Short mmCIF file of C-alpha atoms and ligand atoms in Angstrom, two decimals:
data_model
loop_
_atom_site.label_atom_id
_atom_site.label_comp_id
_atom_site.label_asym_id
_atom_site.label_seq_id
_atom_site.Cartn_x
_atom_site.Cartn_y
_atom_site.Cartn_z
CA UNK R 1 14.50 -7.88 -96.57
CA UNK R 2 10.91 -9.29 -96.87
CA UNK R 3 9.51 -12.57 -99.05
CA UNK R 4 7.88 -10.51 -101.88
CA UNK R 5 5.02 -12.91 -103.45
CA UNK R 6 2.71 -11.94 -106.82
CA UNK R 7 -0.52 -10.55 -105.97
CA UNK R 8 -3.56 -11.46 -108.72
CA UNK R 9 -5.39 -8.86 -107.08
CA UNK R 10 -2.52 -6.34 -107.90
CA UNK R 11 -1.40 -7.51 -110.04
CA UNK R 12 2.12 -6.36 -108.63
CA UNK R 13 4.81 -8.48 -106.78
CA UNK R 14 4.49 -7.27 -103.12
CA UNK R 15 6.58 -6.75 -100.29
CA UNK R 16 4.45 -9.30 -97.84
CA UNK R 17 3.32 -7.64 -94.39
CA UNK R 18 1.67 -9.96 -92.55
CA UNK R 19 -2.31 -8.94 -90.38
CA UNK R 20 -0.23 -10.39 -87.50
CA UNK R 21 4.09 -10.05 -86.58
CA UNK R 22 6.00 -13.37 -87.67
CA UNK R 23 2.85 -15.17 -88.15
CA UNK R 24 0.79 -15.89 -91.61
CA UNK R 25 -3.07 -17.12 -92.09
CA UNK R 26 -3.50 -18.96 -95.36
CA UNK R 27 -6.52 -20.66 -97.26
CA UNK R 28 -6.09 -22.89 -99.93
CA UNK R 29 -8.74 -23.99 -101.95
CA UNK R 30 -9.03 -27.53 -101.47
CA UNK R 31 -9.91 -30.95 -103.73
CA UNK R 32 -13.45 -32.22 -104.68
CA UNK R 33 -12.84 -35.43 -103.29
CA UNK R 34 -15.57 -37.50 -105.69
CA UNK R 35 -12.45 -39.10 -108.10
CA UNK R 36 -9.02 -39.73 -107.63
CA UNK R 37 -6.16 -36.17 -107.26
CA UNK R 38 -4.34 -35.99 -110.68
CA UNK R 39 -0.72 -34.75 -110.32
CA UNK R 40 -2.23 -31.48 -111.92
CA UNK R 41 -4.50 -30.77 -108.92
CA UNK R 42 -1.03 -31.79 -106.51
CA UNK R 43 1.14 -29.32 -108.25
CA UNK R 44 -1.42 -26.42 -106.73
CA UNK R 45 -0.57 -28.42 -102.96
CA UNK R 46 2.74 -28.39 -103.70
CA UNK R 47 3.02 -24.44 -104.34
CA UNK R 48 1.14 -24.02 -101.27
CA UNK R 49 3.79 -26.55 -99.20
CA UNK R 50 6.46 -24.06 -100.79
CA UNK R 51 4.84 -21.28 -99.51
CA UNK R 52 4.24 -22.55 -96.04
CA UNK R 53 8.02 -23.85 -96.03
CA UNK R 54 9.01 -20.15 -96.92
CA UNK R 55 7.34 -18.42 -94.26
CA UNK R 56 8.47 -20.70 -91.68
CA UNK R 57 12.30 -20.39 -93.49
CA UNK R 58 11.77 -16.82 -92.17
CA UNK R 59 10.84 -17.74 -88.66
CA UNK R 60 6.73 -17.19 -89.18
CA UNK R 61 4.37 -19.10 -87.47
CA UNK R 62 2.18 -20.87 -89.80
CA UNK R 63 -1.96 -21.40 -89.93
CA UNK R 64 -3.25 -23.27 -92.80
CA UNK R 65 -6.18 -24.60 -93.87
CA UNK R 66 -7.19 -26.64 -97.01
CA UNK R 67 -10.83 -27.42 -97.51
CA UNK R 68 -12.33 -30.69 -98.24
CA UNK R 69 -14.99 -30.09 -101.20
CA UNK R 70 -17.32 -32.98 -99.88
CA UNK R 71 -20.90 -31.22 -101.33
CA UNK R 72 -22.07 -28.79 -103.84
CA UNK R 73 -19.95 -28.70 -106.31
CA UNK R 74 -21.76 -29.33 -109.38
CA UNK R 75 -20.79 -30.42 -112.87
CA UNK R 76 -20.75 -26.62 -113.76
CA UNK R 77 -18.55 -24.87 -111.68
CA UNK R 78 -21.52 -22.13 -111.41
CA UNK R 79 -23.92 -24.39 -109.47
CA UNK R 80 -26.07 -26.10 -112.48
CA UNK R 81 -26.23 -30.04 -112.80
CA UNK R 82 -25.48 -32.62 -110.99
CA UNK R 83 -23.58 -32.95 -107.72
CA UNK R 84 -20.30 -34.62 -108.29
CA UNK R 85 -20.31 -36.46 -105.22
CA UNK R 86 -24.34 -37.75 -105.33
CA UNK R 87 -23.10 -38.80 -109.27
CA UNK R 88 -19.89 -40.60 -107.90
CA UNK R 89 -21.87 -42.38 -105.49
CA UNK R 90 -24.95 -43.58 -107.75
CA UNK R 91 -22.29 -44.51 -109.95
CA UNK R 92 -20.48 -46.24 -107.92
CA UNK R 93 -23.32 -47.78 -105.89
CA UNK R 94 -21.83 -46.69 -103.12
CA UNK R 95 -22.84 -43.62 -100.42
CA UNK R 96 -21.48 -40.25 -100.45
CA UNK R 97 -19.57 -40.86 -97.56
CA UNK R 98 -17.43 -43.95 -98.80
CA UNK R 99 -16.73 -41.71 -102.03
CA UNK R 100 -15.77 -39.05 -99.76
CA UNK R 101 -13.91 -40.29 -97.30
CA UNK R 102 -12.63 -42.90 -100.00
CA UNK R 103 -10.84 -40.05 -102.01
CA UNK R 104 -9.80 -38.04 -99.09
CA UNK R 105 -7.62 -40.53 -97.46
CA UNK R 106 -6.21 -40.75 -101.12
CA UNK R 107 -5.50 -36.98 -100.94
CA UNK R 108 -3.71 -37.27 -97.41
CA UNK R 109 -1.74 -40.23 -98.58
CA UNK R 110 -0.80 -38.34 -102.03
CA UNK R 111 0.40 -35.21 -99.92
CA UNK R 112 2.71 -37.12 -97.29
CA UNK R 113 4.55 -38.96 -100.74
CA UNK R 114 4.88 -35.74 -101.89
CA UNK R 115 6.27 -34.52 -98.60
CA UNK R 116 4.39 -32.01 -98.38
CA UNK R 117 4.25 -30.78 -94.35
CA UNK R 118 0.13 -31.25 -93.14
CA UNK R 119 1.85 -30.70 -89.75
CA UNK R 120 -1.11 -28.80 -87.89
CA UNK R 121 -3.23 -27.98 -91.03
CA UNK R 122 -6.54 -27.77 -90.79
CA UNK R 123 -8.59 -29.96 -93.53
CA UNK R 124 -12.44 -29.13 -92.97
CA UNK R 125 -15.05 -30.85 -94.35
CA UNK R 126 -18.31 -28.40 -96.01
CA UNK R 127 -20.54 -31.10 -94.76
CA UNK R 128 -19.40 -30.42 -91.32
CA UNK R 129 -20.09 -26.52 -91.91
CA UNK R 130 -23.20 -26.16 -92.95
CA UNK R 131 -24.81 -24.26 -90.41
CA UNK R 132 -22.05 -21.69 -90.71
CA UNK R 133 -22.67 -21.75 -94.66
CA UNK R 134 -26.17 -21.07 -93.70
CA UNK R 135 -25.20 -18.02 -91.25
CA UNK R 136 -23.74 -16.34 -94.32
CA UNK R 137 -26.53 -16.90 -96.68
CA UNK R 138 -29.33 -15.82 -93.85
CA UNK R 139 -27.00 -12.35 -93.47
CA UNK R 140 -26.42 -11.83 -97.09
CA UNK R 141 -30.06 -12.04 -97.30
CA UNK R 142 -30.34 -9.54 -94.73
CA UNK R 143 -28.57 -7.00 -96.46
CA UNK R 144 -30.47 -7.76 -99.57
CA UNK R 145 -27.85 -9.43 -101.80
CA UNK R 146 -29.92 -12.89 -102.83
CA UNK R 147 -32.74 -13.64 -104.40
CA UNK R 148 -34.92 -16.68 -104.79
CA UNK R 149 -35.68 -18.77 -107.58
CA UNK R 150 -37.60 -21.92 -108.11
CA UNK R 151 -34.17 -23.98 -107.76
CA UNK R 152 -32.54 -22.11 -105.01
CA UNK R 153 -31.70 -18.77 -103.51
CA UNK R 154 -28.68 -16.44 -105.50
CA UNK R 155 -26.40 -13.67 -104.77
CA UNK R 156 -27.08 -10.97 -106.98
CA UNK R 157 -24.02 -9.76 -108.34
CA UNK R 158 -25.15 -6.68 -109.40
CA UNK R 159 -25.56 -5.88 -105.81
CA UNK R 160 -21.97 -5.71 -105.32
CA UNK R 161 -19.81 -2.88 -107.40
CA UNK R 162 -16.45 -5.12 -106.99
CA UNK R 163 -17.50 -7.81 -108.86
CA UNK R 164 -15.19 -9.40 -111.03
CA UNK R 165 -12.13 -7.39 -109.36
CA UNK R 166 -9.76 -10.16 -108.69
CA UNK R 167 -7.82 -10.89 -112.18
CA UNK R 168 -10.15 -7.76 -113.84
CA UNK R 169 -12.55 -10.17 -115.07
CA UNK R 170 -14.17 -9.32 -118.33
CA UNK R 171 -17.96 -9.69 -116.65
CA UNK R 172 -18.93 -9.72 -121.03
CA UNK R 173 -16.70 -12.82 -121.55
CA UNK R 174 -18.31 -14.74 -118.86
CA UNK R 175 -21.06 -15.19 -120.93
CA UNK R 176 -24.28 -17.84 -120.64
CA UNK R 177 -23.24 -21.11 -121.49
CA UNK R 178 -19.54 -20.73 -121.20
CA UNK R 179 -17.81 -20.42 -117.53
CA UNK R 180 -21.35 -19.36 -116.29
CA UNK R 181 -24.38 -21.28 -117.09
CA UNK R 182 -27.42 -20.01 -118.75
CA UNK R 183 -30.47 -19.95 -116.40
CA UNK R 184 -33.81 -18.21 -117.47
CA UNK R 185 -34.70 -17.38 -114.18
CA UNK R 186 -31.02 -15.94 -113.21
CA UNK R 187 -31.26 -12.05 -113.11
CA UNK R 188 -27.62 -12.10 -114.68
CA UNK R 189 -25.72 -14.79 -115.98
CA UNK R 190 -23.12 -14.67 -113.52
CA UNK R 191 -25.15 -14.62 -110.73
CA UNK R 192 -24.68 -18.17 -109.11
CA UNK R 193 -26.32 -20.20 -106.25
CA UNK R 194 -25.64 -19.83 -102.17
CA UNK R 195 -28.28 -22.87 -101.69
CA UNK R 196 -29.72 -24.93 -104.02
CA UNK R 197 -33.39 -26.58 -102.75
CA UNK R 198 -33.17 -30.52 -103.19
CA UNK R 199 -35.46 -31.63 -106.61
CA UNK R 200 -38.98 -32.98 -105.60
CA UNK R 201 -38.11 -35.91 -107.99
CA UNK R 202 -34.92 -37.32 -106.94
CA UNK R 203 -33.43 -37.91 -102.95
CA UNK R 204 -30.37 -36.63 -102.55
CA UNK R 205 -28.21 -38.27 -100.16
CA UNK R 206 -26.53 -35.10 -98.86
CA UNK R 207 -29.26 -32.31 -97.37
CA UNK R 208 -30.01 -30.66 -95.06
CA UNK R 209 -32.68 -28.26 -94.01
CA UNK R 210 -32.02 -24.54 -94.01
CA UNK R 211 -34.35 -21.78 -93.98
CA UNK R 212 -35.21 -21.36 -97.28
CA UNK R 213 -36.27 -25.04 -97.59
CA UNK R 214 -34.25 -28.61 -97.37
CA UNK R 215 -31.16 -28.88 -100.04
CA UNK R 216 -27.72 -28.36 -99.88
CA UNK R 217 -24.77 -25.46 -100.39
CA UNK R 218 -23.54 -23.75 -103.30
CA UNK R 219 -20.03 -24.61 -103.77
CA UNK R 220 -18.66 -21.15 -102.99
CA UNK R 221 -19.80 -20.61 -99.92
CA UNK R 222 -18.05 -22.98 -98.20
CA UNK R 223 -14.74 -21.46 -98.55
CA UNK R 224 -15.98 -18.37 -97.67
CA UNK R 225 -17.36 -20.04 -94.29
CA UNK R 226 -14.88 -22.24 -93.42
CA UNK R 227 -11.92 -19.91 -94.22
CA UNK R 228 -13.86 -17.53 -91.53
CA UNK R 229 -14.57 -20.28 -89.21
CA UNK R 230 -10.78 -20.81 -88.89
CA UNK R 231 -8.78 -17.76 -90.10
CA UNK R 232 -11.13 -15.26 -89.58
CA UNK R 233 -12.76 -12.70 -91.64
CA UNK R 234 -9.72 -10.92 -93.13
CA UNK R 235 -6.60 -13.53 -93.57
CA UNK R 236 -3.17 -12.72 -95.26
CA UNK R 237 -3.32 -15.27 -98.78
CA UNK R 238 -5.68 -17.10 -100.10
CA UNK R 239 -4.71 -19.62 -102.96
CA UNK R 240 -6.01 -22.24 -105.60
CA UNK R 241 -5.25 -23.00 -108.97
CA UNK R 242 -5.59 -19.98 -112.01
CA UNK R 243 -9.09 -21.75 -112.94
CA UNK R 244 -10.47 -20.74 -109.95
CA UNK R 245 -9.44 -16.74 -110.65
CA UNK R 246 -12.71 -16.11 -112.66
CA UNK R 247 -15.44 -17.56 -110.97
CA UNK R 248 -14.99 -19.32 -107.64
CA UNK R 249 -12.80 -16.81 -105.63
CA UNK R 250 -14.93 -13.52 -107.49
CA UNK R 251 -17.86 -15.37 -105.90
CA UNK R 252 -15.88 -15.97 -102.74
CA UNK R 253 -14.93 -12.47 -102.53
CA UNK R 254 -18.75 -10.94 -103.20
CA UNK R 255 -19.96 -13.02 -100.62
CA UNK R 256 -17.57 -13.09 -97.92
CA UNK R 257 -17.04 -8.93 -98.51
CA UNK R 258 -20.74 -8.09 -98.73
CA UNK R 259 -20.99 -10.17 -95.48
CA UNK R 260 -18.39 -8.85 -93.51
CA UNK R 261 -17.50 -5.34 -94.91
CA UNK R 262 -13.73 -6.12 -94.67
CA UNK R 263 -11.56 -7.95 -97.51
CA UNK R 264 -11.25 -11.21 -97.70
CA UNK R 265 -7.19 -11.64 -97.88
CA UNK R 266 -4.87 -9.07 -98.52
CA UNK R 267 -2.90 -11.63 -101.25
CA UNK R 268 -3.86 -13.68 -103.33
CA UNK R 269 -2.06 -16.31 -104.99
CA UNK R 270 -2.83 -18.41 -108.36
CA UNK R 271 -0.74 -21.61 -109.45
CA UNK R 272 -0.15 -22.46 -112.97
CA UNK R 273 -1.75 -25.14 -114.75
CA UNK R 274 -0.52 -28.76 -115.14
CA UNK R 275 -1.16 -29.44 -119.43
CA UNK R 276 -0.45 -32.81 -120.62
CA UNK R 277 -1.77 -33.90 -124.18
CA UNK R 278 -2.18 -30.23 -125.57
CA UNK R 279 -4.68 -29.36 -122.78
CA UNK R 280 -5.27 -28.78 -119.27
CA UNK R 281 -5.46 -32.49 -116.73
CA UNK R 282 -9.07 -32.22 -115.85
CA UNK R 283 -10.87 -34.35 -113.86
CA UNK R 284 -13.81 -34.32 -114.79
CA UNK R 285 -12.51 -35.12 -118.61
CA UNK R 286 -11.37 -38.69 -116.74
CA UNK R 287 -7.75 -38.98 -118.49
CA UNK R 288 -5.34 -37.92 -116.23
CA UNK R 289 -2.69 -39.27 -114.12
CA UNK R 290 -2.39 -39.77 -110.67
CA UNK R 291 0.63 -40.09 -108.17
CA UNK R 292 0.13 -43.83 -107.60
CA UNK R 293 0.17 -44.21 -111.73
CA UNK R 294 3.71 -42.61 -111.31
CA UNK R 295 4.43 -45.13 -109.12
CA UNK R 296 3.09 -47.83 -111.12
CA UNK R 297 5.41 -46.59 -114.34
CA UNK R 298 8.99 -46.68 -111.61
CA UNK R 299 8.28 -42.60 -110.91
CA UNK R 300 8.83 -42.23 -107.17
CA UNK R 301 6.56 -38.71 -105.96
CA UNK R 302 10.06 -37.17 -104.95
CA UNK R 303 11.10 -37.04 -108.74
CA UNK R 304 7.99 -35.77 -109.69
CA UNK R 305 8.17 -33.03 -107.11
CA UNK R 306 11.60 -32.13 -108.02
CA UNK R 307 10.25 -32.14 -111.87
CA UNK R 308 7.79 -29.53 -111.01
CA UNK R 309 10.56 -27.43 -108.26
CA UNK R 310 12.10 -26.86 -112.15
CA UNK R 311 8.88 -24.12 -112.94
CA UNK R 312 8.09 -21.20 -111.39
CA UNK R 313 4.82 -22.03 -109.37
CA UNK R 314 2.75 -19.45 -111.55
CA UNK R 315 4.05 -20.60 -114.86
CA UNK R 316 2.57 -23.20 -116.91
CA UNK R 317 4.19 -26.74 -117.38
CA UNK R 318 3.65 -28.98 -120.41
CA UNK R 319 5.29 -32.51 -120.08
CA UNK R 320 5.34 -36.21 -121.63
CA UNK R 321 6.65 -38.75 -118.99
CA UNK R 322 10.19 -38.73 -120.91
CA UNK R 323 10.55 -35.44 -118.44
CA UNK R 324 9.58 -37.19 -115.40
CA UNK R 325 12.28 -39.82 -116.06
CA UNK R 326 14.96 -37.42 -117.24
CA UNK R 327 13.64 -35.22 -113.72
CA UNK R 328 14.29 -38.79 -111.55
CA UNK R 329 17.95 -39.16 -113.03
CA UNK R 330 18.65 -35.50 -112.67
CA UNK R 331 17.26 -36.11 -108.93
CA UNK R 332 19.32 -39.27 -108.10
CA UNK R 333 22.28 -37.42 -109.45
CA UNK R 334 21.86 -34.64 -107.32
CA UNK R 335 21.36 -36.33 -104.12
CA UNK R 336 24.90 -38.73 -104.50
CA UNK R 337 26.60 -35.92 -105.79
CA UNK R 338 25.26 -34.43 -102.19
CA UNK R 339 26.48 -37.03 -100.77
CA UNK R 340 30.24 -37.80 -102.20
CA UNK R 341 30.58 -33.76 -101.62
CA UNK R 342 29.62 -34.13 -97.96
CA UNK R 343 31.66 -37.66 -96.92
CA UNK R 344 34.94 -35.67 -97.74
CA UNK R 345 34.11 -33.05 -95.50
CA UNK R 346 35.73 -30.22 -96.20
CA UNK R 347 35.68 -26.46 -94.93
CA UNK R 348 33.66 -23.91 -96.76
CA UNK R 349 32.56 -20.04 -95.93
CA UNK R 350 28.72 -19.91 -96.19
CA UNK R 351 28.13 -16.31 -94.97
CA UNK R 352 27.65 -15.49 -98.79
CA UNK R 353 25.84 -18.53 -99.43
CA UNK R 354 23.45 -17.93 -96.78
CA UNK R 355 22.82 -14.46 -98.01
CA UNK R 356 22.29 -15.49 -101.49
CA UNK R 357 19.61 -18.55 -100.41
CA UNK R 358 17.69 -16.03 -98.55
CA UNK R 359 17.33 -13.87 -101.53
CA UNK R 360 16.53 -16.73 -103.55
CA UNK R 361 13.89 -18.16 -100.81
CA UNK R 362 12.35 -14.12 -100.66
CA UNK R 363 11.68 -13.98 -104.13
CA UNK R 364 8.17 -14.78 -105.32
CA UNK R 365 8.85 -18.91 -104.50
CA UNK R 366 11.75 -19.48 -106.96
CA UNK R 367 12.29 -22.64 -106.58
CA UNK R 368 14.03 -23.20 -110.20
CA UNK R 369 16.44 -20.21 -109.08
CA UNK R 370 17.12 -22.57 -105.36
CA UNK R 371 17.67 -25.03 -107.51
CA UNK R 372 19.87 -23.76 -109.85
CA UNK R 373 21.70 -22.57 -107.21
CA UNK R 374 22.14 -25.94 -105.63
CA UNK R 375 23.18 -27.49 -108.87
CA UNK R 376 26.10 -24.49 -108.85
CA UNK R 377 27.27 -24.97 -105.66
CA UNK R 378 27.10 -28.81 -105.95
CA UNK R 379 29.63 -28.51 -108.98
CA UNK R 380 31.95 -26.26 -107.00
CA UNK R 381 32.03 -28.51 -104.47
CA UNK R 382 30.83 -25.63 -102.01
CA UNK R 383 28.14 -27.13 -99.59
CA UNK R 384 27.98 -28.96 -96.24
CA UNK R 385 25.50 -30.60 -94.59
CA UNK R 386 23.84 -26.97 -92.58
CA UNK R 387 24.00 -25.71 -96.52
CA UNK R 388 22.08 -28.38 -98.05
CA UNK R 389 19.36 -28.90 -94.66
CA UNK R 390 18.85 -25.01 -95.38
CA UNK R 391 18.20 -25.67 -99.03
CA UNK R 392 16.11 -28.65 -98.59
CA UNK R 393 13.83 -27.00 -96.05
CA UNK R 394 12.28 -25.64 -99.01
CA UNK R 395 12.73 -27.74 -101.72
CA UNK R 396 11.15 -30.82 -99.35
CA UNK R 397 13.54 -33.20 -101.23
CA UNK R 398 15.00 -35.58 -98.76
CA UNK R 399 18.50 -34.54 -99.86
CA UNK R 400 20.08 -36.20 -96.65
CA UNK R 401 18.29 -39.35 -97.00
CA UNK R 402 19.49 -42.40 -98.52
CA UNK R 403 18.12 -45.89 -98.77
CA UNK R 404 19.94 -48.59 -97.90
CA UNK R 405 20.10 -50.96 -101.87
CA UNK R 406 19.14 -55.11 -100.71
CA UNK R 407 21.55 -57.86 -101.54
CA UNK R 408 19.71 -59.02 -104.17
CA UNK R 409 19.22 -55.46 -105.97
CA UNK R 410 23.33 -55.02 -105.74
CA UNK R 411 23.31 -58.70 -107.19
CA UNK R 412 21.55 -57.86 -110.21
CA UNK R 413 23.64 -54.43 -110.61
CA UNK R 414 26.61 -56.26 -110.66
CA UNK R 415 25.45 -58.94 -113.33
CA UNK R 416 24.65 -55.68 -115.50
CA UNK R 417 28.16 -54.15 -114.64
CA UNK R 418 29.32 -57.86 -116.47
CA UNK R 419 27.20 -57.49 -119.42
CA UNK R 420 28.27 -54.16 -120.41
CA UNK R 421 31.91 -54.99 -119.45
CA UNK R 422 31.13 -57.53 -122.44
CA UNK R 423 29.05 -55.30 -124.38
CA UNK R 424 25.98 -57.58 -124.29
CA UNK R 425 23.96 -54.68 -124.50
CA UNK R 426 21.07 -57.18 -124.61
CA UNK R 427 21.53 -58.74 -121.58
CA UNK R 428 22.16 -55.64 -119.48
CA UNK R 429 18.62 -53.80 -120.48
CA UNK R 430 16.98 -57.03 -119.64
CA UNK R 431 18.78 -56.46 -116.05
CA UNK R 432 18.33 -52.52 -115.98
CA UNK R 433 14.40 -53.11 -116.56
CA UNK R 434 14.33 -56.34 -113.98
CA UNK R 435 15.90 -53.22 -111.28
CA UNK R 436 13.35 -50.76 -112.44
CA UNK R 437 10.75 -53.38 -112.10
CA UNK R 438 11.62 -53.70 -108.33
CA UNK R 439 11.59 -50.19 -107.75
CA UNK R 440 15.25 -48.99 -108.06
CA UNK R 441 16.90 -47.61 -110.97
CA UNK R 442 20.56 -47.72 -112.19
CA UNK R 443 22.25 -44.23 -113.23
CA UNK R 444 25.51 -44.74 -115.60
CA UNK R 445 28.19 -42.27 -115.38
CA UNK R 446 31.92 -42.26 -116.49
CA UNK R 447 32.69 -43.54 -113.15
CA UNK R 448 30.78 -46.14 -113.33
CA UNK R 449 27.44 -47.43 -112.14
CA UNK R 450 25.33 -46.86 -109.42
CA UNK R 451 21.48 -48.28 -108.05
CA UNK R 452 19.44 -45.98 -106.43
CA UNK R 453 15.82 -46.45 -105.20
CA UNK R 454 12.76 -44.71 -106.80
P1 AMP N 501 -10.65 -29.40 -107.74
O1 AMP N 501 -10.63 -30.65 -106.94
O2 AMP N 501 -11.02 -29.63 -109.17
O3 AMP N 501 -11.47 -28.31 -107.11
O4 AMP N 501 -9.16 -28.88 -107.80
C1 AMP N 501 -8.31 -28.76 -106.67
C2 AMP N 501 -7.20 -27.76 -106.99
O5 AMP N 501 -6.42 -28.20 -108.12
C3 AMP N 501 -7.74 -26.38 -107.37
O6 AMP N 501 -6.94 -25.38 -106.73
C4 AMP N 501 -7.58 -26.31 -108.87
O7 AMP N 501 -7.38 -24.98 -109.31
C5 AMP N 501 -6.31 -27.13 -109.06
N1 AMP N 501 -6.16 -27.73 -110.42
C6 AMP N 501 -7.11 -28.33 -111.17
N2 AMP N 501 -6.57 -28.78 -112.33
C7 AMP N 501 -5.25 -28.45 -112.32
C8 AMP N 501 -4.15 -28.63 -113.23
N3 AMP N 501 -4.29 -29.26 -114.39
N4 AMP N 501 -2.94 -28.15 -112.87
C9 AMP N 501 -2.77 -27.51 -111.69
N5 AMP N 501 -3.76 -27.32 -110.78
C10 AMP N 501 -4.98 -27.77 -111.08
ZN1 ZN N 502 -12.47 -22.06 -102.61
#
């Protein structure tokens, strides 16, 4: 058996065969580090840890690379207004870089709560690419795909008969003014910028000269340089979030295939959105939550990852933070249930139960299937340690761990235990909030109580 994995650009589950025996090349579109990561744009670097934990869960070496979006991308996600970044910083009264490298370490932090495995992934910067940005634009140029304009120089999309192939985009429905901006001077509306000339009026902090004049990069082209800078032209999957289908990875794909005359991945992959409040978490809109507000509200990044394990990657999730609670209990539950089964140690048969994971782990990253399945096998009492490190490789739950509770955490558990004994129901919220204050939480069962830390 092979992992099979949905295709956007077949729109077909496929059998994966990788350019290279036992060993994968993935991109994955990376953040725009001028604001804080909401726990939308994490859910995308979660699927991505699931897929990297599946191919090495079937013995593949894996190469990764996720991009740091430190320039160019502009208000519109077509290259029109203002830089992101430059606004950030003049904002902020601070430079690019401090934004940037600000909200990056942010980012890295976010990723290792999430346990998500950065273990030799590559995380370029554009504004250490440029020349190789540049080498791109200078051959599209070549080959007569760009044009120039009094704000910068464009691909022309009409130059390229594919465009619009990934996800079958309706080229009509991209209309002026909606996901492409209107521009007089544009040939098409959905022609977008490779280089965009700095304005006489304004300095930018972040340019750099090129040969068409000084300025800076369109936001596209710097996945299409970087991912061949490290994975080379042609690369098994490329990934990002299903915002990104219409615009940025068509534009990635016209340039990077008019360039090099090859494809630019044989899959690629599309994670569902994060909705909260009816809508979408944007950044840009400015109310959205981040991992550290989790934190803040008693949500440790473990629950939330096991709340989002629950959804098929692809599928989108709406949720109120009632469901990131009820996902923490369900996760605390799981893990001493784990680990009552385990301290009796008893026999089991896993031949079936390793045959049965596998299938699970092959199929198109079901995680809510794995999970499921843990759940069942938890109840029948039928795992042991080998079972659960197997399951856990992909989940990325820390199902073995356990924190040791402090004295004066067990203190205040027992005080609670007396209040409810004498039904001062009163008295033992006060202490079940006082807990949750200091980071643990209580779970009641019929057997009694228990603390566990977020
Ligand atoms: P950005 O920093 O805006 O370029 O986004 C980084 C990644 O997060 C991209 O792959 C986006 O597609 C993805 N993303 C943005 N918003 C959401 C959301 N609400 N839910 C899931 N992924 C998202
Ligand atoms: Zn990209």
């Amino acid at each position: 058996m092979a992992i099979k994995l949905h295709n956007t650009m077949s729109q077909n589950t496929e059998e994966i065969k990788t350019i290279k025996d036992k060993e994968v090349s993935m991109y994955h579109c990376g953040p725009t580090v001028y604001k804080y990561q909401h726990i939308g744009n994490m859910r995308t670097f979660l699927f991505a840890d699931i897929l990297r934990r599946t191919f090495e869960f079937e013995g593949y070496k894996v190469k990764q690379v996720i991009n740091i979006t430190d320039v160019g991308h502009l208000v519109s996600d077509n290259n029109e207004g203002e830089d992101k970044v430059e606004k950030s910083a003049r904002e902020n009264n601070q430079t690019a870089k401090e934004v940037t490298d600000f909200y990056t370490k942010i980012f890295l932090d976010d990723l290792q709560k999430l346990n998500i495995i950065t273990a030799d992934t590559i995380f370029p910067r554009a504004t250490d690419n440029i020349p190789e940005q540049i080498d791109i634009i200078k051959k599209l140029e070549e080959e007569n795909h760009t044009y120039r304009t009094s704000d910068g120089i464009y691909f022309d999309v009409s130059t390229f008969k594919d465009y619009g192939k990934l996800g079958n985009i309706d080229l009509k429905g991209l209309q002026a003014g909606n996901r492409v901006e209107f521009n007089d001077e544009k040939h098409t509306p959905y022609d977008f910028a490779l280089w965009k000339f700095s304005s006489p009026d304004e300095k930018r902090q972040q340019e750099w000269s090129s040969p068409w004049g000084i300025g800076f990069p369109g936001w596209h082209i710097e996945c299409s340089a970087m991912s061949q800078k490290y994975l080379g032209k042609t690369f098994d999957i490329h990934t990002g979030g299903i915002d990104h289908i219409p615009v940025h990875h068509n534009n990635e794909i016209a340039q990077s295939e008019c360039a090099n005359h090859v494809p630019l991945a044989n899959i690629w992959m599309h994670g569902g959105h994060l909705n909260w409040k009816d809508r979408k978490m944007s950044k840009s809109d400015g109310d959205f939550v981040t991992i550290s507000d989790l934190e803040k509200q008693n949500i440790s990044p473990l629950s939330y990852r096991y709340f989002l394990l629950q959804t098929r990657y692809k599928q989108s999730i709406f949720f109120e933070i009632e469901d990131l609670e009820a996902s923490q209990t369900a996760y605390h539950r799981l893990k001493n249930r784990i680990k009552d089964i385990l301290d009796k140690s008893k026999e089991i048969n896993t031949s079936e139960i390793d045959t049965t994971i596998k299938d699970i782990v092959e199929d198109d990253l079901n995680t809510p299937k794995l999970l499921a399945y843990l759940w069942d096998l938890v109840r029948d009492e039928k795992i042991n340690t080998n079972t659960v490190e197997k399951i856990d490789s992909i989940l990325g739950l820390k199902l073995l761990e356990h924190k040791n509770i402090p004295e004066d955490i067990l203190k205040l558990k027992n005080e609670r235990d007396v209040a409810r004994m004498n039904k001062d129901f009163k008295k033992s919220d006060e202490l079940r909030d006082a807990i949750k204050k200091l980071g643990y939480q209580v779970l009641d069962s019929n057997d009694g109580s228990e603390v566990v830390s977020n």
